[in-house]
mmCIF file of C-alpha atoms in Angstrom:
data_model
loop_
_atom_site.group_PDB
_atom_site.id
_atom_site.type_symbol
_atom_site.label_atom_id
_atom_site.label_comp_id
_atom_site.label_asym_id
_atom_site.label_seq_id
_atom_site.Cartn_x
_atom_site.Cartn_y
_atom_site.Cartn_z
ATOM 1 C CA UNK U 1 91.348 122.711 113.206
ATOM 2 C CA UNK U 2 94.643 121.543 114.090
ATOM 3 C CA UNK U 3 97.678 120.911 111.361
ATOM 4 C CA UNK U 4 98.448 117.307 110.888
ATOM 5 C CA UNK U 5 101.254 115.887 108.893
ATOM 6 C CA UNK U 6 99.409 113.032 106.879
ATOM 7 C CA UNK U 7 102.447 111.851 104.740
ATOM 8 C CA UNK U 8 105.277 112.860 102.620
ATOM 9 C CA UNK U 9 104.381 113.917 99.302
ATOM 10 C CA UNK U 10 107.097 112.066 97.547
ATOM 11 C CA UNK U 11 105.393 108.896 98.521
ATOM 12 C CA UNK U 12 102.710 109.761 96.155
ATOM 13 C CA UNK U 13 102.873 109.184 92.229
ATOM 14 C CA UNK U 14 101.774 112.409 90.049
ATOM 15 C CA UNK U 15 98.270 111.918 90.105
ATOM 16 C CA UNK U 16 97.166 110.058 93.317
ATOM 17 C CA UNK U 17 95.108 110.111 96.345
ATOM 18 C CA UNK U 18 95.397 108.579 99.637
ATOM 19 C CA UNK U 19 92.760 107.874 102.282
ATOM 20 C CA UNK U 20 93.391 109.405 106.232
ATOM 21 C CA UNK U 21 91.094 108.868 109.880
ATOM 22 C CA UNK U 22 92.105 111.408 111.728
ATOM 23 C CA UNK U 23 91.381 110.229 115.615
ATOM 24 C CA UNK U 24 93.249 112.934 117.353
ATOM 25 C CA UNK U 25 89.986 115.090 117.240
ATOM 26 C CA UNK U 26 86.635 115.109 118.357
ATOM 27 C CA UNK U 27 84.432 113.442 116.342
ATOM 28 C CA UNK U 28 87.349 111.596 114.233
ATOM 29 C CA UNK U 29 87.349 112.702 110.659
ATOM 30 C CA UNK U 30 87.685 110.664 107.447
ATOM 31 C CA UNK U 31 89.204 112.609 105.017
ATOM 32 C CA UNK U 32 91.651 111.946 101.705
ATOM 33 C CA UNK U 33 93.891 114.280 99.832
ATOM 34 C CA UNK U 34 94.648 114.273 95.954
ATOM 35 C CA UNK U 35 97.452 114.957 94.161
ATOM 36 C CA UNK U 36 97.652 116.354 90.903
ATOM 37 C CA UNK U 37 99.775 118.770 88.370
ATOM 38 C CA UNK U 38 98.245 121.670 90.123
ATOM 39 C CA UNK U 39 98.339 120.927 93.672
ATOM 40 C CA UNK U 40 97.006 118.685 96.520
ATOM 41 C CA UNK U 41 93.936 119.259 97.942
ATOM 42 C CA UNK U 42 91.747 117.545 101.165
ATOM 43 C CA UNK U 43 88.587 116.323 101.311
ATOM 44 C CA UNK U 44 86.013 114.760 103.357
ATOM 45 C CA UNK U 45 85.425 111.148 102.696
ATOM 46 C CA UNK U 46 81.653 111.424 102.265
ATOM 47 C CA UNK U 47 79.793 111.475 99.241
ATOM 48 C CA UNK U 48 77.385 114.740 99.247
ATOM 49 C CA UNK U 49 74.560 112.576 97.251
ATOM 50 C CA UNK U 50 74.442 109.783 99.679
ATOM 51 C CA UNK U 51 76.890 110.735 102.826
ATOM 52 C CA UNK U 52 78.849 107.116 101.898
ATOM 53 C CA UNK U 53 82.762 106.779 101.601
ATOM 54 C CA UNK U 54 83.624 107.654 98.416
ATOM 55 C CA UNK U 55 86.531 105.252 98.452
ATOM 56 C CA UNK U 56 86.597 102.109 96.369
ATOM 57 C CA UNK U 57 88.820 100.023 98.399
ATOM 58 C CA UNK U 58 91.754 101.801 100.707
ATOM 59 C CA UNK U 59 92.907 105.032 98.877
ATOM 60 C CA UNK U 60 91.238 103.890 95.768
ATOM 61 C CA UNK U 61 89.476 108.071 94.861
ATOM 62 C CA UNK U 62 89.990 107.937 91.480
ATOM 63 C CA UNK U 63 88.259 107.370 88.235
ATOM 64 C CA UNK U 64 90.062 104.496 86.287
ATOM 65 C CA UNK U 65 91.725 107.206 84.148
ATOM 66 C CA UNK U 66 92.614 109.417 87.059
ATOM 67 C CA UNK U 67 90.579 112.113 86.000
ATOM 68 C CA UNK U 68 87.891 112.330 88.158
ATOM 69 C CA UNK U 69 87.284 111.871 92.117
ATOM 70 C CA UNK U 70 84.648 108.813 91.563
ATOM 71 C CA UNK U 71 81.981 107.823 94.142
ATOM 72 C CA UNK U 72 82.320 104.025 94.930
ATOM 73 C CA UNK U 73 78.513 103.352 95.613
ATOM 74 C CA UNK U 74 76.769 105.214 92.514
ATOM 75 C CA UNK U 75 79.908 106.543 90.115
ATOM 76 C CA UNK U 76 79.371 110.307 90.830
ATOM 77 C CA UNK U 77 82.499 112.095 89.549
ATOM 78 C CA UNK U 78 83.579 115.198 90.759
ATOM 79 C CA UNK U 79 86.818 117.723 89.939
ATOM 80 C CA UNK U 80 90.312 117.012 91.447
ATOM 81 C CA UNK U 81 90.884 120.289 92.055
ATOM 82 C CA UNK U 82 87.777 121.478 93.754
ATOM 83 C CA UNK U 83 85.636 118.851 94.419
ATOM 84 C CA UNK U 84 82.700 120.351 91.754
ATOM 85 C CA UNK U 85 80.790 117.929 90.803
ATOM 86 C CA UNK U 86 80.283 117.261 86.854
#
């Protein structure tokens, strides 16, 4: 897969995530990257339980405490830093 540049890091707050369609491949990808004190990572937008966004509203990943990736449609949480989830 090709490199994209999705955004500057700067632009995102300690703990964060931001939601990205990437159309410039074939089929177009919905992914979302996290930010946290040990690095940021990128993930699909798809919930493995149910295959829905995972995304409350736009680039809304995260638990209320910002612990936890959180699935929108059935709370699911999974790991920042690897996607595992607990």
């Amino acid at each position: 897969m090709p490199l994209f540049k999705l955004c500057n890091l700067a632009e995102l707050d300690d703990i964060d995530s931001r939601g990205f369609v990437i159309s410039d491949v074939s089929p177009e990808r919905n992914i979302f990257i996290v930010k946290n004190r040990l690095g940021v990572f990128a993930y699909e937008n798809r919930c493995p339980h149910n295959s829905a966004p995972l995304d409350w509203v736009a680039d809304q990943f995260l638990d209320y405490n910002k612990e936890y990736i959180q699935c929108a449609n059935h709370g699911a949480l999974f790991e920042l830093h690897d996607g595992h989830c607990v």
